[in-house]
PDB file of C-alpha atoms and ligand atoms in Angstrom:
ATOM      1  CA  MET F   1       0.000   0.000   0.000  1.00  0.00           C
ATOM      2  CA  ARG F   2       1.063   3.567  -0.661  1.00  0.00           C
ATOM      3  CA  CYS F   3       1.236   6.141   2.057  1.00  0.00           C
ATOM      4  CA  PRO F   4      -1.508   8.738   1.449  1.00  0.00           C
ATOM      5  CA  SER F   5       0.735  11.564   2.688  1.00  0.00           C
ATOM      6  CA  CYS F   6       3.920  11.054   0.668  1.00  0.00           C
ATOM      7  CA  ASN F   7       2.676   8.519  -1.910  1.00  0.00           C
ATOM      8  CA  LYS F   8       5.663   6.216  -1.354  1.00  0.00           C
ATOM      9  CA  PHE F   9       5.309   2.511  -0.791  1.00  0.00           C
ATOM     10  CA  ALA F  10       4.744   2.408   2.921  1.00  0.00           C
ATOM     11  CA  SER F  11       6.444   0.151   5.393  1.00  0.00           C
ATOM     12  CA  GLN F  12       3.723  -0.893   7.738  1.00  0.00           C
ATOM     13  CA  SER F  13       3.745  -1.512  11.419  1.00  0.00           C
ATOM     14  CA  ILE F  14       1.175  -1.773  14.133  1.00  0.00           C
ATOM     15  CA  ASP F  15       0.572   1.484  15.951  1.00  0.00           C
ATOM     16  CA  SER F  16       2.791   1.316  18.999  1.00  0.00           C
ATOM     17  CA  ASN F  17       0.402   3.452  21.003  1.00  0.00           C
ATOM     18  CA  GLU F  18      -2.077   1.713  23.241  1.00  0.00           C
ATOM     19  CA  PRO F  19      -4.918   0.313  21.125  1.00  0.00           C
ATOM     20  CA  GLU F  20      -8.294   1.974  21.688  1.00  0.00           C
ATOM     21  CA  MET F  21     -10.232  -0.196  24.061  1.00  0.00           C
ATOM     22  CA  ASP F  22     -13.878  -0.069  25.026  1.00  0.00           C
ATOM     23  CA  ILE F  23     -14.688  -2.832  27.461  1.00  0.00           C
ATOM     24  CA  ASP F  24     -16.995  -3.296  30.378  1.00  0.00           C
ATOM     25  CA  ILE F  25     -17.627  -5.818  33.098  1.00  0.00           C
ATOM     26  CA  ASP F  26     -21.060  -7.060  34.064  1.00  0.00           C
ATOM     27  CA  ASP F  27     -21.006  -6.398  37.793  1.00  0.00           C
ATOM     28  CA  THR F  28     -22.976  -9.547  38.678  1.00  0.00           C
ATOM     29  CA  THR F  29     -21.773 -12.182  36.185  1.00  0.00           C
ATOM     30  CA  GLY F  30     -18.194 -10.961  35.900  1.00  0.00           C
ATOM     31  CA  GLN F  31     -18.412 -11.294  32.125  1.00  0.00           C
ATOM     32  CA  ILE F  32     -16.101  -8.846  30.366  1.00  0.00           C
ATOM     33  CA  THR F  33     -17.170  -7.717  26.906  1.00  0.00           C
ATOM     34  CA  GLY F  34     -16.313  -4.999  24.454  1.00  0.00           C
ATOM     35  CA  THR F  35     -13.952  -4.200  21.615  1.00  0.00           C
ATOM     36  CA  VAL F  36     -10.361  -3.283  20.941  1.00  0.00           C
ATOM     37  CA  ARG F  37      -9.404  -1.414  17.793  1.00  0.00           C
ATOM     38  CA  ILE F  38      -5.974  -2.044  16.334  1.00  0.00           C
ATOM     39  CA  VAL F  39      -4.428   0.143  13.681  1.00  0.00           C
ATOM     40  CA  VAL F  40      -1.577  -0.374  11.241  1.00  0.00           C
ATOM     41  CA  THR F  41       0.251   2.822  10.335  1.00  0.00           C
ATOM     42  CA  ALA F  42       2.772   3.879   7.703  1.00  0.00           C
ATOM     43  CA  GLU F  43       6.258   4.065   9.181  1.00  0.00           C
ATOM     44  CA  CYS F  44       7.140   7.130   7.084  1.00  0.00           C
ATOM     45  CA  CYS F  45       4.327   9.529   8.004  1.00  0.00           C
ATOM     46  CA  GLY F  46       2.231   7.738  10.590  1.00  0.00           C
ATOM     47  CA  ASP F  47      -0.917   7.650   8.476  1.00  0.00           C
ATOM     48  CA  GLU F  48      -3.460   4.985   9.394  1.00  0.00           C
ATOM     49  CA  LEU F  49      -3.469   2.315   6.675  1.00  0.00           C
ATOM     50  CA  LYS F  50      -5.475  -0.571   8.064  1.00  0.00           C
ATOM     51  CA  GLU F  51      -7.675  -1.292  11.022  1.00  0.00           C
ATOM     52  CA  ALA F  52      -9.432  -4.157  12.704  1.00  0.00           C
ATOM     53  CA  THR F  53     -11.827  -4.320  15.597  1.00  0.00           C
ATOM     54  CA  LEU F  54     -11.428  -7.322  17.851  1.00  0.00           C
ATOM     55  CA  ASP F  55     -14.322  -8.505  19.979  1.00  0.00           C
ATOM     56  CA  VAL F  56     -13.504  -9.082  23.602  1.00  0.00           C
ATOM     57  CA  ASP F  57     -15.504 -11.662  25.508  1.00  0.00           C
ATOM     58  CA  ILE F  58     -14.012 -13.040  28.692  1.00  0.00           C
ATOM     59  CA  ASP F  59     -15.935 -15.360  30.988  1.00  0.00           C
ATOM     60  CA  PHE F  60     -15.408 -15.044  34.696  1.00  0.00           C
ATOM     61  CA  PRO F  61     -12.540 -17.491  35.265  1.00  0.00           C
ATOM     62  CA  ASP F  62     -13.765 -19.357  38.344  1.00  0.00           C
ATOM     63  CA  ALA F  63     -17.421 -20.429  38.727  1.00  0.00           C
ATOM     64  CA  ASP F  64     -17.153 -21.354  42.415  1.00  0.00           C
ATOM     65  CA  VAL F  65     -15.605 -18.059  43.375  1.00  0.00           C
ATOM     66  CA  LEU F  66     -18.257 -16.247  41.376  1.00  0.00           C
ATOM     67  CA  LYS F  67     -21.094 -18.035  43.191  1.00  0.00           C
ATOM     68  CA  LYS F  68     -19.809 -16.930  46.582  1.00  0.00           C
ATOM     69  CA  HIS F  69     -19.826 -13.293  45.589  1.00  0.00           C
ATOM     70  CA  GLN F  70     -23.025 -13.423  43.528  1.00  0.00           C
ATOM     71  CA  GLY F  71     -24.892 -14.977  46.447  1.00  0.00           C
ATOM     72  CA  LYS F  72     -24.179 -11.928  48.547  1.00  0.00           C
ATOM     73  CA  LYS F  73     -25.137  -9.525  45.760  1.00  0.00           C
ATOM     74  CA  HIS F  74     -21.636  -8.124  45.606  1.00  0.00           C
ATOM     75  CA  SER F  75     -20.683  -5.857  42.770  1.00  0.00           C
ATOM     76  CA  LEU F  76     -17.689  -6.847  40.622  1.00  0.00           C
ATOM     77  CA  SER F  77     -15.415  -4.480  38.812  1.00  0.00           C
ATOM     78  CA  ILE F  78     -12.266  -4.591  36.737  1.00  0.00           C
ATOM     79  CA  ASP F  79      -9.043  -3.016  37.924  1.00  0.00           C
ATOM     80  CA  GLN F  80      -5.504  -2.355  36.723  1.00  0.00           C
ATOM     81  CA  LEU F  81      -6.605  -2.678  33.180  1.00  0.00           C
ATOM     82  CA  SER F  82      -3.909  -2.470  30.543  1.00  0.00           C
ATOM     83  CA  VAL F  83      -3.799  -3.134  26.823  1.00  0.00           C
ATOM     84  CA  GLU F  84      -0.878  -3.677  24.464  1.00  0.00           C
ATOM     85  CA  ALA F  85      -0.506  -4.137  20.757  1.00  0.00           C
ATOM     86  CA  VAL F  86       0.642  -7.564  19.535  1.00  0.00           C
ATOM     87  CA  ASP F  87       2.862  -8.081  16.485  1.00  0.00           C
ATOM     88  CA  GLU F  88       3.829 -11.670  15.828  1.00  0.00           C
ATOM     89  CA  TYR F  89       4.010 -14.499  13.333  1.00  0.00           C
ATOM     90  CA  GLN F  90       2.037 -17.699  13.355  1.00  0.00           C
ATOM     91  CA  THR F  91       4.751 -20.300  13.811  1.00  0.00           C
ATOM     92  CA  LYS F  92       2.540 -23.371  14.172  1.00  0.00           C
ATOM     93  CA  ASP F  93      -0.042 -24.847  11.850  1.00  0.00           C
ATOM     94  CA  ARG F  94      -3.541 -25.960  12.849  1.00  0.00           C
ATOM     95  CA  ARG F  95      -2.267 -29.273  14.102  1.00  0.00           C
ATOM     96  CA  GLY F  96       0.380 -27.616  16.224  1.00  0.00           C
ATOM     97  CA  LYS F  97       3.309 -28.476  13.960  1.00  0.00           C
ATOM     98  CA  PRO F  98       5.984 -25.811  13.612  1.00  0.00           C
ATOM     99  CA  ILE F  99       6.002 -23.836  10.361  1.00  0.00           C
ATOM    100  CA  LYS F 100       9.705 -23.564   9.598  1.00  0.00           C
ATOM    101  CA  ASN F 101       9.666 -21.531   6.405  1.00  0.00           C
ATOM    102  CA  PRO F 102       9.021 -17.857   7.270  1.00  0.00           C
ATOM    103  CA  ARG F 103       7.238 -17.453   3.915  1.00  0.00           C
ATOM    104  CA  TYR F 104       4.391 -19.581   5.210  1.00  0.00           C
ATOM    105  CA  GLN F 105       4.156 -17.915   8.584  1.00  0.00           C
ATOM    106  CA  THR F 106       1.153 -15.605   8.728  1.00  0.00           C
ATOM    107  CA  HIS F 107       1.858 -12.129  10.032  1.00  0.00           C
ATOM    108  CA  LEU F 108      -0.520 -11.442  12.899  1.00  0.00           C
ATOM    109  CA  TYR F 109      -1.533  -8.237  14.580  1.00  0.00           C
ATOM    110  CA  GLY F 110      -3.635  -8.062  17.672  1.00  0.00           C
ATOM    111  CA  ALA F 111      -3.993  -6.938  21.226  1.00  0.00           C
ATOM    112  CA  GLU F 112      -3.430  -8.253  24.668  1.00  0.00           C
ATOM    113  CA  ILE F 113      -5.409  -7.177  27.710  1.00  0.00           C
ATOM    114  CA  SER F 114      -4.648  -7.818  31.314  1.00  0.00           C
ATOM    115  CA  GLY F 115      -6.347  -6.733  34.465  1.00  0.00           C
ATOM    116  CA  SER F 116      -7.866  -8.079  37.607  1.00  0.00           C
ATOM    117  CA  ILE F 117     -11.424  -8.589  38.695  1.00  0.00           C
ATOM    118  CA  THR F 118     -12.148  -7.239  42.129  1.00  0.00           C
ATOM    119  CA  CYS F 119     -15.205  -7.248  44.326  1.00  0.00           C
ATOM    120  CA  GLU F 120     -16.552  -4.475  46.493  1.00  0.00           C
ATOM    121  CA  CYS F 121     -16.117  -6.734  49.543  1.00  0.00           C
ATOM    122  CA  GLY F 122     -12.350  -6.557  49.070  1.00  0.00           C
ATOM    123  CA  LYS F 123     -11.955 -10.358  49.144  1.00  0.00           C
ATOM    124  CA  LEU F 124     -11.493 -10.904  45.462  1.00  0.00           C
ATOM    125  CA  ASP F 125      -8.544 -10.096  43.243  1.00  0.00           C
ATOM    126  CA  LEU F 126      -8.502 -12.428  40.285  1.00  0.00           C
ATOM    127  CA  PRO F 127      -6.165 -11.800  37.353  1.00  0.00           C
ATOM    128  CA  VAL F 128      -7.621 -12.008  33.853  1.00  0.00           C
ATOM    129  CA  GLU F 129      -5.772 -12.122  30.578  1.00  0.00           C
ATOM    130  CA  TRP F 130      -7.017 -12.006  27.047  1.00  0.00           C
ATOM    131  CA  LYS F 131      -5.321 -11.992  23.693  1.00  0.00           C
ATOM    132  CA  ASP F 132      -6.567 -12.099  20.144  1.00  0.00           C
ATOM    133  CA  THR F 133      -4.897 -11.640  16.795  1.00  0.00           C
ATOM    134  CA  THR F 134      -5.951 -11.318  13.191  1.00  0.00           C
ATOM    135  CA  ALA F 135      -3.997 -11.872   9.993  1.00  0.00           C
ATOM    136  CA  ALA F 136      -2.387  -8.610   8.891  1.00  0.00           C
ATOM    137  CA  SER F 137      -3.635  -9.298   5.353  1.00  0.00           C
ATOM    138  CA  SER F 138      -7.270  -9.561   6.441  1.00  0.00           C
ATOM    139  CA  MET F 139      -7.482  -6.166   8.131  1.00  0.00           C
ATOM    140  CA  ASP F 140      -9.700  -3.477   6.583  1.00  0.00           C
ATOM    141  CA  GLU F 141      -7.824  -1.057   4.382  1.00  0.00           C
ATOM    142  CA  LEU F 142      -8.423   2.618   5.152  1.00  0.00           C
ATOM    143  CA  CYS F 143      -6.968   4.206   2.054  1.00  0.00           C
TER     144      CYS F 143
HETATM  145 ZN1   ZN M 201       4.565   8.622   4.035  1.00  0.00          ZN
HETATM  146 ZN1   ZN M 202     -17.441 -10.013  47.231  1.00  0.00          ZN
END
């Protein structure tokens, strides 16, 4: 793709800024849902070239723990939330075998979220992690 600003063939990389994240926790079920938008920019001028929106859907990680807090009508929230861009190559095929030739490794972009679920009672602090990627070639082109 060409860079819209300088019209040169653009080297692309995932935006190193924090991806835009819009997620929420259901305060009774502990289910975390929302979206993260990742953007690929031109290295020369920083123009946005491609984007993808990843759906976030994280189940509460421990059903027994959840029951204890739900039973008392406690309100759950998410804390220490952070999000990072992911830039990696798929190095294993669907059956888990290594893909040795870099030509056949799919370039993946994505995002990684971490945080912890806490409860208003102060007796819960459960780490959650989430990661999703999409093939760089399947992202929506913006220009
Ligand atoms: Zn440029
Ligand atoms: Zn509680």
